[in-house]
């Protein structure tokens, strides 16, 4: 709600290069993502909208935060463990330090609230711990942010694998794209994996497929 808060939205291009990528396509990807944000209703007149790499303080603060963060805390992050297991051929230091950059993204703006999906809540908790540690060492510098997780849609699952997060990288057919043609979206939804039985009810444990479709709806 940009009328209630001062909102910052940015394109996290520095985070995106922790995965294998084509340098020749990166500029267009940034531009297309900007178009997607605007198409989804983001109004630059009511918020701050920018590209992460254009603000050098993100990486500068990330380095400082890394000097007060124990290695073990980064290695315990669920996302790092999952991605390392999924792509053992490309486990780089950037993937390990991803939460440090995210912490810098947040703390740099004295952020109060961070809207995240459930899978990023752990990173926000680490950010709070880093802020406390920094403040204890250097004085009251950073605000301790809180995660805001939506009651509905905190984690959208794959249309093809309802127990896995929706991901364009892992399963394009299980992902709905903002710019997918209507007939493509219809085809993906119609062919979505559901559950035994004809009863349509919300039950994420017993009926993860139909529950995911109801959440999306």
Backbone as ProteinMPNN parsed JSONL, in Angstrom:
{"seq_chain_A": "XXXXXXXXXXXXXXXXXXXXXXXXXXXXXXXXXXXXXXXXXXXXXXXXXXXXXXXXXXXXXXXXXXXXXXXXXXXXXXXXXXXXXXXXXXXXXXXXXXXXXXXXXXXXXXXXXXXXXXXXXXXXXXXXXXXXXXXXXXXXXXXXXXXXXXXXXXXXXXXXXXXXXXXXXXXXXXXXXXXXXXXXXXXXXXXXXXXXXXXXXXXXXXXXXXXXXXXXX", "coords_chain_A": {"N_chain_A": [[0.852, -1.181, 0.0], [1.145, 1.802, -1.192], [0.196, 4.223, -0.399], [0.221, 4.232, 2.295], [2.792, 3.582, 3.139], [6.255, 4.553, 2.612], [7.548, 3.381, -0.224], [9.974, 1.143, -1.583], [11.068, -0.253, -4.525], [13.007, -2.506, -6.368], [15.065, -3.765, -9.066], [16.66, -6.717, -8.763], [19.393, -7.159, -9.926], [22.024, -7.788, -9.256], [21.771, -9.909, -7.502], [20.807, -11.78, -9.285], [22.938, -12.712, -10.788], [24.18, -14.722, -9.43], [23.488, -17.118, -10.339], [24.085, -19.266, -13.183], [24.443, -17.45, -16.166], [23.701, -15.65, -19.245], [25.725, -13.175, -20.295], [25.225, -11.454, -22.445], [22.508, -11.26, -22.61], [21.616, -10.097, -20.312], [21.115, -7.276, -19.962], [18.768, -6.873, -21.473], [17.065, -8.523, -20.052], [16.847, -7.159, -17.643], [15.547, -4.833, -18.498], [13.149, -5.947, -19.471], [12.106, -6.96, -17.105], [11.64, -4.617, -15.731], [9.582, -3.603, -17.31], [7.675, -5.544, -16.748], [7.161, -5.093, -14.003], [6.003, -2.534, -14.187], [3.807, -3.109, -15.807], [2.41, -4.687, -14.075], [1.353, -2.876, -12.404], [2.888, -1.109, -10.898], [3.585, 2.132, -9.788], [5.706, 4.601, -10.584], [5.497, 7.203, -9.707], [4.573, 7.086, -7.188], [6.304, 5.64, -5.669], [9.715, 4.536, -4.984], [11.705, 3.46, -7.551], [14.119, 1.427, -8.929], [17.292, 0.205, -10.302], [19.2, -2.263, -8.827], [22.097, -2.501, -9.079], [22.861, 0.033, -9.785], [23.148, 1.524, -7.562], [25.791, 1.916, -5.704], [26.233, 1.602, -3.005], [24.906, -0.668, -2.104], [26.517, -2.951, -2.583], [28.782, -2.14, -1.201], [27.945, -1.935, 1.494], [27.211, -4.563, 1.856], [29.684, -5.877, 1.924], [30.74, -4.869, 4.335], [28.885, -5.899, 6.172], [29.419, -8.569, 5.873], [31.746, -8.908, 7.264], [31.067, -9.101, 9.892], [29.498, -11.274, 10.162], [29.133, -14.598, 11.013], [30.478, -17.44, 9.3], [29.135, -19.884, 9.527], [26.439, -19.188, 9.883], [25.607, -18.364, 7.372], [25.959, -20.692, 5.916], [23.979, -22.244, 6.973], [21.632, -21.376, 5.849], [18.574, -22.162, 4.358], [17.934, -21.836, 1.611], [20.462, -21.652, 0.403], [21.473, -24.227, 0.909], [19.625, -25.797, -0.489], [19.875, -24.885, -3.169], [22.551, -25.438, -3.622], [22.54, -28.176, -3.526], [20.869, -28.746, -5.655], [22.181, -27.646, -7.855], [25.047, -28.622, -8.035], [27.224, -28.23, -9.631], [27.726, -25.558, -9.835], [28.318, -23.94, -7.466], [28.872, -21.07, -6.115], [30.709, -18.421, -4.392], [29.132, -16.167, -4.281], [26.555, -17.149, -4.125], [26.527, -18.175, -1.563], [26.902, -15.807, -0.14], [24.657, -14.396, -0.714], [22.507, -13.784, 1.176], [23.739, -11.734, 2.625], [23.947, -9.611, 0.844], [21.254, -9.214, 0.431], [20.539, -8.424, 2.997], [21.898, -5.992, 3.09], [20.493, -4.642, 1.089], [18.111, -4.228, 2.413], [18.7, -2.986, 4.948], [19.989, -0.655, 4.234], [18.107, 1.295, 3.684], [16.883, 1.936, 6.041], [14.723, 0.264, 6.676], [11.409, -0.612, 7.652], [9.439, -2.593, 7.188], [9.411, -5.63, 5.362], [8.083, -6.961, 2.577], [7.708, -10.293, 1.856], [7.934, -13.601, 0.366], [7.21, -16.792, 1.854], [9.503, -18.333, 1.72], [11.596, -16.588, 1.897], [11.628, -15.6, 4.402], [13.426, -16.513, 6.34], [15.784, -15.261, 5.574], [15.215, -12.611, 6.166], [15.039, -12.754, 8.909], [17.711, -13.339, 9.486], [18.795, -10.935, 8.645], [17.776, -9.201, 10.6], [19.177, -10.144, 12.811], [21.793, -9.552, 12.029], [21.629, -6.761, 11.971], [21.205, -6.225, 14.697], [23.638, -7.157, 15.72], [25.469, -5.452, 14.461], [24.657, -2.962, 15.445], [25.172, -3.304, 18.146], [27.924, -3.338, 18.163], [28.712, -0.948, 16.9], [27.02, 1.092, 17.719], [23.695, 2.617, 17.627], [22.747, 2.154, 14.589], [21.271, 0.87, 12.51], [17.851, 0.211, 11.622], [15.762, -2.383, 12.873], [14.312, -4.59, 10.772], [11.029, -5.971, 9.953], [9.522, -8.966, 8.764], [6.942, -9.157, 6.337], [4.545, -11.291, 5.615], [2.309, -12.415, 3.283], [-1.068, -13.398, 3.92], [-2.374, -14.904, 2.046], [-1.116, -16.661, -0.699], [1.607, -16.714, -0.043], [3.473, -18.519, -0.802], [3.698, -19.724, -3.91], [3.037, -22.649, -5.649], [4.434, -25.049, -8.017], [2.692, -25.762, -11.068], [2.943, -28.24, -12.119], [4.318, -29.723, -10.24], [3.102, -29.788, -7.362], [4.209, -29.741, -4.787], [6.498, -28.376, -4.909], [8.132, -25.197, -5.222], [6.859, -22.709, -7.473], [8.672, -22.211, -10.383], [10.341, -20.707, -13.005], [12.791, -21.448, -13.978], [13.273, -24.107, -13.116], [11.016, -25.551, -13.965], [9.433, -24.753, -16.645], [6.853, -25.317, -17.686], [5.344, -25.522, -15.453], [4.976, -23.045, -14.551], [3.4, -19.86, -14.495], [3.637, -17.197, -16.626], [3.819, -13.614, -16.596], [3.528, -12.416, -19.068], [2.611, -14.459, -20.651], [0.622, -15.741, -23.287], [-3.001, -15.656, -23.306], [-4.143, -18.142, -24.162], [-2.037, -19.878, -23.714], [-1.718, -19.727, -20.953], [-4.189, -20.776, -20.183], [-3.922, -23.385, -21.146], [-1.815, -24.334, -19.553], [-2.982, -24.229, -17.003], [-5.181, -25.938, -17.27], [-3.874, -28.342, -17.701], [-2.682, -28.736, -15.297], [-1.322, -30.475, -12.476], [-3.441, -32.195, -10.332], [-5.422, -33.582, -7.681], [-6.433, -36.821, -6.291], [-9.92, -37.74, -6.492], [-13.11, -35.952, -6.659], [-13.838, -33.799, -5.194], [-13.647, -30.365, -4.574], [-11.715, -28.646, -2.552], [-10.012, -26.614, -0.099], [-7.104, -27.807, 1.028], [-4.062, -27.977, 1.886], [-2.374, -30.056, 2.722], [-3.533, -32.656, 2.196], [-4.568, -32.224, -0.333], [-2.673, -30.83, -2.232], [-2.368, -29.95, -4.911], [-4.909, -28.991, -5.931], [-5.353, -27.091, -3.98], [-3.325, -25.284, -4.45], [-4.127, -24.259, -6.921], [-6.498, -23.01, -6.146], [-5.474, -21.041, -4.482], [-4.03, -19.487, -6.323], [-6.166, -18.651, -7.87]], "CA_chain_A": [[0.0, 0.0, 0.0], [2.078, 2.919, -1.31], [-0.367, 5.392, 0.257], [0.473, 4.101, 3.726], [4.225, 3.478, 3.372], [7.207, 4.968, 1.586], [7.908, 2.073, -0.778], [11.14, 1.002, -2.453], [11.074, -1.449, -5.368], [14.17, -2.485, -7.262], [15.379, -4.961, -9.845], [17.83, -7.282, -8.072], [20.264, -7.735, -10.954], [23.233, -8.352, -8.638], [21.389, -11.232, -6.993], [20.533, -12.702, -10.392], [24.157, -13.256, -11.401], [24.703, -15.848, -8.652], [23.195, -18.298, -11.15], [24.72, -19.222, -14.499], [23.645, -16.562, -17.014], [24.299, -15.174, -20.49], [25.97, -11.731, -20.145], [24.666, -10.698, -23.578], [21.059, -11.139, -22.45], [21.278, -9.531, -19.006], [20.533, -5.927, -20.09], [17.385, -7.011, -21.924], [16.3, -9.122, -18.957], [16.575, -6.073, -16.689], [14.538, -3.978, -19.121], [11.881, -6.683, -19.512], [11.575, -7.043, -15.746], [11.101, -3.284, -15.439], [8.288, -3.558, -18.003], [6.76, -6.422, -16.013], [6.758, -4.363, -12.796], [5.092, -1.455, -14.578], [2.58, -3.731, -16.304], [1.693, -5.23, -12.908], [0.69, -1.773, -11.708], [3.798, -0.267, -10.11], [3.511, 3.53, -10.216], [6.938, 5.284, -10.168], [5.196, 8.491, -9.08], [4.171, 6.831, -5.8], [7.302, 4.798, -5.013], [11.071, 4.632, -5.508], [11.879, 2.305, -8.433], [15.477, 1.55, -9.462], [18.066, -1.018, -10.556], [20.095, -2.478, -7.682], [23.513, -2.282, -9.367], [23.128, 1.459, -10.004], [23.413, 2.108, -6.243], [27.002, 1.202, -5.284], [26.208, 1.351, -1.565], [24.405, -2.015, -1.838], [27.654, -3.878, -2.493], [29.699, -1.656, -0.164], [27.415, -2.337, 2.796], [27.249, -6.02, 1.88], [31.03, -6.253, 2.357], [30.861, -4.545, 5.763], [28.063, -6.848, 6.929], [30.085, -9.866, 5.803], [32.845, -8.969, 8.233], [30.546, -9.353, 11.248], [28.573, -12.4, 10.068], [29.817, -15.893, 11.031], [30.307, -18.281, 8.119], [28.148, -20.922, 9.806], [25.073, -18.671, 9.717], [25.319, -18.356, 5.935], [25.895, -22.088, 5.468], [22.736, -22.834, 7.478], [20.473, -20.87, 5.127], [17.885, -23.22, 3.608], [18.021, -21.609, 0.171], [21.82, -22.001, -0.014], [21.6, -25.684, 0.932], [18.8, -26.366, -1.559], [20.457, -24.564, -4.477], [23.829, -26.148, -3.721], [22.215, -29.572, -3.807], [20.224, -28.818, -6.968], [23.163, -27.297, -8.892], [26.37, -28.798, -7.428], [28.274, -27.834, -10.577], [27.911, -24.099, -9.847], [28.152, -23.393, -6.121], [29.855, -19.996, -6.018], [30.696, -17.652, -3.144], [28.017, -15.229, -4.351], [25.363, -17.857, -3.666], [26.664, -18.227, -0.11], [26.804, -14.446, 0.399], [23.372, -13.841, -1.155], [21.764, -13.142, 2.275], [24.425, -10.502, 3.038], [23.521, -8.568, -0.089], [19.837, -8.953, 0.73], [20.52, -7.649, 4.235], [22.302, -4.634, 2.722], [19.348, -4.08, 0.35], [17.067, -3.864, 3.38], [19.174, -2.085, 6.008], [20.446, 0.604, 3.633], [17.015, 2.266, 3.613], [16.229, 1.994, 7.357], [13.436, -0.364, 6.368], [10.559, -1.097, 8.75], [8.704, -3.795, 6.796], [9.876, -6.25, 4.118], [7.11, -7.933, 2.055], [8.423, -11.433, 1.276], [7.307, -14.91, 0.358], [7.586, -17.561, 3.042], [10.84, -18.892, 1.562], [12.598, -15.557, 2.178], [11.489, -15.138, 5.79], [14.658, -16.846, 7.049], [16.772, -14.234, 5.239], [14.868, -11.397, 6.901], [15.43, -13.012, 10.3], [19.163, -13.164, 9.539], [19.018, -9.489, 8.533], [17.508, -8.632, 11.923], [20.29, -10.542, 13.677], [22.955, -8.773, 11.588], [21.399, -5.382, 12.42], [21.454, -6.196, 16.144], [25.08, -7.334, 15.938], [26.134, -4.223, 13.999], [24.319, -1.893, 16.392], [25.863, -3.564, 19.415], [29.349, -3.051, 17.974], [28.984, 0.411, 16.421], [25.999, 2.049, 18.126], [22.402, 2.456, 16.959], [22.887, 2.573, 13.188], [20.238, 0.32, 11.63], [16.521, -0.203, 12.055], [15.523, -3.822, 12.747], [13.108, -4.755, 9.941], [10.153, -7.114, 10.184], [8.999, -9.588, 7.544], [5.498, -9.131, 6.138], [4.199, -12.427, 4.759], [0.882, -12.364, 2.941], [-1.873, -14.521, 4.407], [-2.705, -15.7, 0.861], [-0.111, -16.599, -1.759], [2.97, -16.517, 0.47], [4.33, -19.392, -1.601], [2.957, -20.321, -5.019], [3.7, -23.893, -6.025], [4.457, -25.402, -9.432], [1.471, -26.389, -11.584], [3.272, -29.626, -12.441], [4.803, -30.383, -9.016], [2.479, -28.938, -6.314], [4.973, -29.698, -3.539], [7.692, -27.578, -5.165], [7.857, -23.799, -5.529], [6.762, -22.358, -8.888], [9.961, -21.701, -10.838], [10.531, -20.712, -14.455], [14.057, -22.118, -14.254], [13.196, -25.55, -12.879], [9.933, -26.188, -14.712], [8.682, -23.705, -17.359], [5.447, -25.685, -17.866], [4.659, -25.4, -14.175], [5.042, -21.627, -14.164], [2.59, -18.917, -15.277], [4.359, -15.952, -16.866], [2.966, -12.436, -16.694], [3.293, -12.108, -20.475], [2.113, -15.623, -21.385], [-0.638, -15.511, -24.004], [-4.14, -16.265, -22.598], [-4.325, -19.548, -24.51], [-0.946, -20.626, -23.068], [-2.068, -19.807, -19.531], [-5.312, -21.72, -20.069], [-3.4, -24.733, -21.373], [-1.029, -24.706, -18.378], [-3.881, -24.451, -15.86], [-5.98, -27.13, -17.56], [-3.022, -29.526, -17.589], [-2.039, -28.736, -13.977], [-1.467, -31.678, -11.655], [-4.364, -31.984, -9.208], [-5.403, -34.631, -6.662], [-7.51, -37.814, -6.433], [-11.251, -37.351, -6.012], [-13.761, -34.859, -7.377], [-14.181, -32.713, -4.272], [-12.775, -29.197, -4.646], [-11.627, -27.982, -1.253], [-8.669, -26.144, 0.239], [-6.432, -28.66, 2.007], [-2.683, -28.03, 1.376], [-1.706, -31.315, 3.07], [-4.131, -33.781, 1.478], [-4.852, -31.853, -1.724], [-1.784, -29.703, -2.552], [-2.566, -29.471, -6.276], [-6.123, -28.171, -6.03], [-5.184, -25.97, -3.054], [-2.47, -24.306, -5.135], [-4.946, -23.606, -7.943], [-7.429, -22.129, -5.439], [-4.674, -19.898, -4.021], [-3.767, -18.655, -7.499], [-7.45, -18.049, -8.25]], "C_chain_A": [[0.893, 1.237, 0.0], [1.516, 4.2, -0.707], [-0.063, 5.403, 1.743], [1.971, 4.127, 4.047], [5.025, 4.191, 2.28], [7.826, 3.687, 1.038], [9.115, 2.144, -1.715], [11.025, -0.319, -3.209], [12.312, -1.385, -6.257], [14.332, -3.815, -7.981], [16.702, -5.514, -9.322], [18.778, -7.962, -9.06], [21.541, -8.333, -10.371], [22.95, -9.736, -8.051], [21.284, -12.238, -8.135], [21.786, -13.329, -10.986], [24.82, -14.33, -10.535], [24.404, -17.166, -9.364], [23.856, -18.143, -12.514], [23.846, -18.401, -15.454], [24.426, -16.171, -18.263], [24.483, -13.661, -20.385], [25.333, -10.882, -21.246], [23.168, -10.445, -23.42], [20.651, -10.364, -21.197], [20.609, -8.158, -19.108], [19.069, -5.987, -20.511], [16.499, -7.616, -20.833], [15.914, -8.068, -17.922], [15.46, -5.178, -17.229], [13.169, -4.661, -19.131], [11.258, -6.81, -18.126], [10.993, -5.702, -15.309], [9.717, -3.132, -16.08], [7.244, -4.391, -17.256], [6.253, -5.744, -14.739], [5.726, -3.283, -13.13], [3.756, -2.011, -15.053], [1.733, -4.276, -15.157], [1.065, -4.13, -12.055], [1.578, -0.889, -10.857], [3.782, 1.158, -10.665], [4.741, 4.275, -9.701], [6.7, 6.648, -9.528], [4.829, 8.326, -7.6], [5.173, 5.969, -5.036], [8.681, 5.105, -5.588], [11.335, 3.349, -6.289], [13.24, 2.424, -9.12], [16.101, 0.178, -9.717], [19.139, -1.127, -9.475], [21.548, -2.077, -7.958], [23.87, -0.816, -9.599], [23.424, 2.186, -8.688], [24.586, 1.345, -5.623], [27.005, 0.865, -3.795], [25.666, -0.035, -1.202], [25.568, -2.988, -1.654], [28.644, -3.449, -1.41], [29.238, -2.1, 1.232], [27.443, -3.857, 2.946], [28.608, -6.516, 2.372], [31.194, -6.014, 3.863], [30.086, -5.55, 6.622], [28.707, -8.233, 6.958], [31.187, -10.022, 6.84], [32.368, -9.197, 9.67], [29.584, -10.54, 11.272], [29.338, -13.723, 10.042], [29.485, -16.734, 9.802], [29.202, -19.31, 8.316], [26.717, -20.466, 9.599], [24.67, -18.671, 8.247], [25.154, -19.78, 5.405], [24.604, -22.767, 5.925], [21.497, -22.387, 6.711], [19.87, -21.953, 4.225], [18.064, -23.064, 2.112], [19.411, -21.969, -0.365], [21.978, -23.515, -0.091], [20.825, -26.321, -0.224], [19.406, -26.121, -2.931], [21.792, -25.273, -4.688], [23.607, -27.608, -4.096], [21.664, -29.731, -5.228], [21.219, -28.56, -8.098], [24.582, -27.399, -8.336], [27.517, -28.352, -8.334], [28.563, -26.335, -10.539], [27.59, -23.505, -8.475], [29.237, -22.336, -5.924], [29.708, -19.232, -4.707], [29.548, -16.649, -3.117], [26.729, -15.855, -3.851], [25.361, -17.948, -2.14], [26.398, -16.854, 0.514], [25.524, -13.718, -0.001], [22.609, -13.147, -0.013], [22.423, -11.853, 2.773], [24.018, -9.341, 2.151], [22.066, -8.21, 0.147], [19.707, -8.125, 2.005], [20.894, -6.197, 3.96], [21.172, -3.921, 1.984], [18.311, -3.51, 1.31], [17.535, -2.769, 4.333], [19.57, -0.716, 5.481], [19.382, 1.695, 3.701], [16.26, 2.401, 4.943], [14.801, 1.447, 7.256], [12.701, -0.851, 7.612], [9.966, -2.462, 8.42], [9.208, -4.305, 5.453], [8.834, -7.264, 3.642], [7.866, -9.073, 1.363], [7.518, -12.655, 1.189], [7.856, -15.7, 1.534], [9.016, -18.085, 2.951], [11.948, -17.869, 1.841], [12.553, -15.066, 3.624], [12.76, -15.383, 6.6], [15.733, -15.793, 6.806], [16.492, -12.927, 5.982], [15.234, -11.556, 8.38], [16.941, -12.858, 10.471], [19.517, -11.683, 9.474], [18.809, -8.801, 9.872], [18.671, -8.923, 12.881], [21.556, -9.746, 13.329], [22.831, -7.322, 12.064], [21.686, -5.247, 13.914], [22.947, -6.274, 16.443], [25.852, -6.06, 15.573], [25.903, -3.086, 14.996], [25.034, -2.06, 17.73], [27.336, -3.158, 19.329], [29.608, -1.574, 17.689], [27.989, 1.472, 16.903], [24.738, 1.861, 17.302], [22.454, 3.02, 15.546], [21.68, 2.146, 12.357], [18.936, 0.019, 12.358], [16.419, -1.717, 11.916], [14.227, -4.038, 11.969], [12.283, -5.969, 10.343], [9.652, -7.647, 8.843], [7.478, -9.475, 7.507], [5.159, -10.222, 5.13], [2.697, -12.421, 4.532], [0.154, -13.603, 3.449], [-2.248, -15.462, 3.26], [-1.587, -15.538, -0.163], [1.302, -16.36, -1.295], [3.972, -17.412, -0.249], [3.479, -20.079, -2.656], [3.727, -21.531, -5.523], [3.597, -24.146, -7.532], [3.149, -26.065, -9.854], [1.706, -27.876, -11.871], [3.762, -30.421, -11.228], [4.334, -29.575, -7.813], [3.217, -28.874, -4.979], [6.286, -28.93, -3.695], [7.29, -26.16, -5.551], [7.791, -23.571, -7.039], [8.064, -21.692, -9.323], [10.089, -21.824, -12.353], [11.781, -21.499, -14.836], [13.921, -23.632, -14.168], [12.132, -26.243, -13.717], [9.072, -25.135, -15.403], [7.192, -24.015, -17.522], [4.648, -25.565, -16.572], [4.557, -23.97, -13.689], [4.159, -20.777, -15.073], [3.362, -17.609, -15.39], [3.407, -14.786, -17.045], [2.6, -12.129, -18.143], [2.945, -13.343, -21.31], [0.8, -15.257, -22.072], [-1.778, -16.212, -23.263], [-4.328, -17.745, -22.893], [-3.243, -20.441, -23.884], [-1.241, -20.808, -21.586], [-3.181, -20.827, -19.315], [-4.823, -23.158, -20.196], [-2.62, -25.223, -20.146], [-1.93, -25.034, -17.187], [-4.691, -25.733, -16.053], [-5.158, -28.406, -17.374], [-2.298, -29.613, -16.245], [-2.306, -30.043, -13.236], [-2.402, -31.362, -10.491], [-4.292, -33.193, -8.276], [-6.531, -35.624, -6.9], [-8.84, -37.284, -5.894], [-11.788, -36.143, -6.749], [-14.09, -33.667, -6.489], [-13.155, -31.588, -4.383], [-12.798, -28.504, -3.292], [-10.178, -27.605, -0.964], [-8.1, -26.985, 1.373], [-4.999, -28.884, 1.514], [-1.952, -29.344, 1.667], [-2.218, -32.466, 2.205], [-4.343, -33.492, -0.001], [-3.998, -30.643, -2.145], [-2.011, -29.108, -3.939], [-3.75, -28.538, -6.403], [-6.026, -26.956, -5.114], [-4.34, -24.878, -3.697], [-3.266, -23.544, -6.187], [-5.942, -22.627, -7.292], [-6.703, -20.88, -4.942], [-4.413, -18.941, -5.169], [-5.039, -17.927, -7.925], [-7.818, -16.907, -7.33]], "O_chain_A": [[1.348, 1.677, 1.056], [2.255, 5.166, -0.515], [-0.085, 6.456, 2.38], [2.375, 4.631, 5.095], [4.535, 4.402, 1.171], [8.545, 2.988, 1.751], [9.254, 3.066, -2.519], [10.899, -1.38, -2.597], [12.624, -0.34, -6.828], [13.805, -4.844, -7.559], [17.739, -4.859, -9.424], [18.945, -9.181, -9.037], [22.086, -9.285, -10.93], [23.8, -10.624, -8.104], [21.63, -13.408, -7.972], [21.704, -14.377, -11.626], [25.908, -14.801, -10.868], [24.986, -18.201, -9.041], [24.152, -17.029, -12.947], [22.64, -18.633, -15.54], [25.644, -16.338, -18.333], [23.495, -12.927, -20.385], [24.949, -9.736, -21.013], [22.624, -9.522, -24.027], [19.482, -10.015, -21.034], [19.63, -7.903, -18.407], [18.231, -5.255, -19.985], [15.327, -7.262, -20.708], [14.803, -8.079, -17.392], [14.54, -4.812, -16.498], [12.153, -4.032, -18.835], [10.036, -6.773, -17.982], [9.983, -5.653, -14.607], [8.796, -2.596, -15.463], [6.083, -3.998, -17.146], [5.064, -5.809, -14.428], [4.713, -3.139, -12.446], [2.701, -1.458, -14.745], [0.506, -4.326, -15.245], [0.338, -4.412, -11.104], [1.08, -0.006, -10.16], [3.946, 1.364, -11.867], [4.825, 4.559, -8.506], [7.593, 7.193, -8.88], [4.78, 9.303, -6.853], [4.926, 5.603, -3.887], [8.802, 5.846, -6.563], [11.2, 2.257, -5.737], [13.496, 3.407, -9.816], [15.523, -0.859, -9.394], [19.895, -0.183, -9.245], [22.159, -1.383, -7.146], [25.048, -0.46, -9.61], [23.894, 3.324, -8.695], [24.402, 0.256, -5.08], [27.703, -0.056, -3.369], [25.935, -0.53, -0.107], [25.601, -3.755, -0.691], [29.273, -4.294, -0.773], [30.035, -2.575, 2.041], [27.673, -4.373, 4.039], [28.678, -7.467, 3.151], [31.726, -6.864, 4.575], [30.57, -5.993, 7.663], [28.565, -8.977, 7.929], [31.518, -11.137, 7.245], [33.178, -9.455, 10.561], [28.928, -10.787, 12.284], [30.126, -13.946, 9.123], [28.349, -16.736, 9.327], [28.427, -19.584, 7.399], [25.867, -21.256, 9.187], [23.517, -18.948, 7.917], [24.309, -20.036, 4.547], [24.182, -23.758, 5.329], [20.421, -22.954, 6.898], [20.574, -22.577, 3.431], [18.317, -24.043, 1.411], [19.531, -22.524, -1.457], [22.553, -24.031, -1.05], [21.302, -27.262, -0.858], [19.452, -27.026, -3.764], [22.122, -25.661, -5.808], [24.365, -28.196, -4.867], [21.951, -30.713, -5.913], [21.127, -29.167, -9.165], [25.255, -26.381, -8.178], [28.635, -28.125, -7.872], [29.535, -25.881, -11.142], [26.697, -22.668, -8.346], [30.38, -22.663, -5.606], [28.71, -19.376, -4.001], [29.044, -16.315, -2.045], [25.905, -15.184, -3.23], [24.314, -17.814, -1.506], [25.754, -16.749, 1.558], [25.337, -12.55, 0.341], [22.113, -12.037, -0.202], [21.736, -10.972, 3.29], [23.773, -8.233, 2.628], [21.687, -7.042, 0.074], [18.866, -7.23, 2.085], [20.294, -5.278, 4.517], [20.919, -2.739, 2.221], [17.715, -2.462, 1.061], [16.861, -1.754, 4.507], [19.495, 0.276, 6.207], [19.708, 2.88, 3.767], [15.141, 2.914, 4.977], [13.832, 2.074, 7.685], [13.306, -1.432, 8.513], [9.98, -3.374, 9.247], [9.41, -3.528, 4.52], [8.709, -8.331, 4.243], [8.583, -8.838, 0.39], [6.481, -12.732, 1.847], [8.857, -15.313, 2.137], [9.676, -18.265, 3.974], [13.109, -18.245, 2.004], [13.349, -14.215, 4.021], [13.13, -14.567, 7.444], [16.502, -15.464, 7.709], [17.419, -12.221, 6.378], [15.683, -10.605, 9.02], [17.403, -12.316, 11.475], [20.429, -11.227, 10.164], [19.578, -7.914, 10.241], [19.088, -8.06, 13.654], [22.295, -9.321, 14.216], [23.812, -6.727, 12.509], [22.322, -4.288, 14.35], [23.459, -5.556, 17.302], [26.767, -5.649, 16.285], [26.825, -2.348, 15.343], [25.445, -1.084, 18.358], [27.917, -2.691, 20.309], [30.59, -1.007, 18.167], [28.11, 2.638, 16.528], [24.709, 1.043, 16.383], [22.232, 4.212, 15.333], [21.127, 2.94, 11.597], [18.918, -0.368, 13.527], [16.93, -2.283, 10.949], [13.151, -3.7, 12.463], [12.785, -6.884, 10.995], [9.393, -6.883, 7.913], [6.809, -9.673, 8.521], [5.448, -10.095, 3.94], [1.914, -12.421, 5.482], [0.687, -14.712, 3.412], [-2.42, -16.664, 3.465], [-1.161, -14.421, -0.459], [2.126, -15.857, -2.059], [5.164, -17.11, -0.303], [2.636, -20.917, -2.334], [4.926, -21.448, -5.793], [2.78, -23.538, -8.224], [2.565, -26.837, -9.093], [0.765, -28.67, -11.864], [3.636, -31.645, -11.193], [5.091, -28.756, -7.292], [2.889, -28.045, -4.13], [7.083, -28.838, -2.761], [6.229, -25.949, -6.138], [8.563, -24.159, -7.796], [8.508, -20.724, -8.705], [9.961, -22.914, -12.91], [11.825, -22.138, -15.887], [14.397, -24.354, -15.043], [12.314, -27.387, -14.133], [8.089, -24.668, -14.828], [6.361, -23.107, -17.501], [3.418, -25.512, -16.598], [4.114, -23.707, -12.571], [4.169, -20.958, -16.291], [3.699, -16.987, -14.383], [2.312, -14.95, -17.582], [1.504, -11.644, -18.422], [2.978, -13.285, -22.539], [-0.031, -14.549, -21.503], [-1.555, -17.256, -22.651], [-4.637, -18.525, -21.991], [-3.492, -21.604, -23.566], [-1.046, -21.888, -21.028], [-3.128, -21.636, -18.389], [-5.252, -24.039, -19.452], [-2.746, -26.381, -19.747], [-1.68, -25.99, -16.454], [-4.865, -26.515, -15.118], [-5.685, -29.43, -16.94], [-1.414, -30.449, -16.063], [-3.378, -30.635, -13.359], [-2.193, -30.396, -9.757], [-3.219, -33.77, -8.096], [-7.481, -35.323, -7.623], [-8.871, -36.483, -4.96], [-11.039, -35.4, -7.383], [-14.567, -32.642, -6.975], [-11.949, -31.822, -4.297], [-13.781, -27.857, -2.931], [-9.245, -28.194, -1.51], [-8.543, -26.896, 2.519], [-4.734, -29.857, 0.809], [-1.022, -29.708, 0.948], [-1.435, -33.164, 1.562], [-4.305, -34.403, -0.828], [-4.532, -29.56, -2.385], [-1.863, -27.9, -4.127], [-3.623, -27.426, -6.916], [-6.563, -25.897, -5.439], [-4.605, -23.69, -3.513], [-3.108, -22.332, -6.334], [-6.194, -21.548, -7.828], [-7.26, -19.782, -4.979], [-4.555, -17.728, -5.017], [-5.006, -16.751, -8.29], [-8.867, -16.287, -7.504]]}, "name": "protein", "num_of_chains": 1, "seq": "XXXXXXXXXXXXXXXXXXXXXXXXXXXXXXXXXXXXXXXXXXXXXXXXXXXXXXXXXXXXXXXXXXXXXXXXXXXXXXXXXXXXXXXXXXXXXXXXXXXXXXXXXXXXXXXXXXXXXXXXXXXXXXXXXXXXXXXXXXXXXXXXXXXXXXXXXXXXXXXXXXXXXXXXXXXXXXXXXXXXXXXXXXXXXXXXXXXXXXXXXXXXXXXXXXXXXXXXX"}
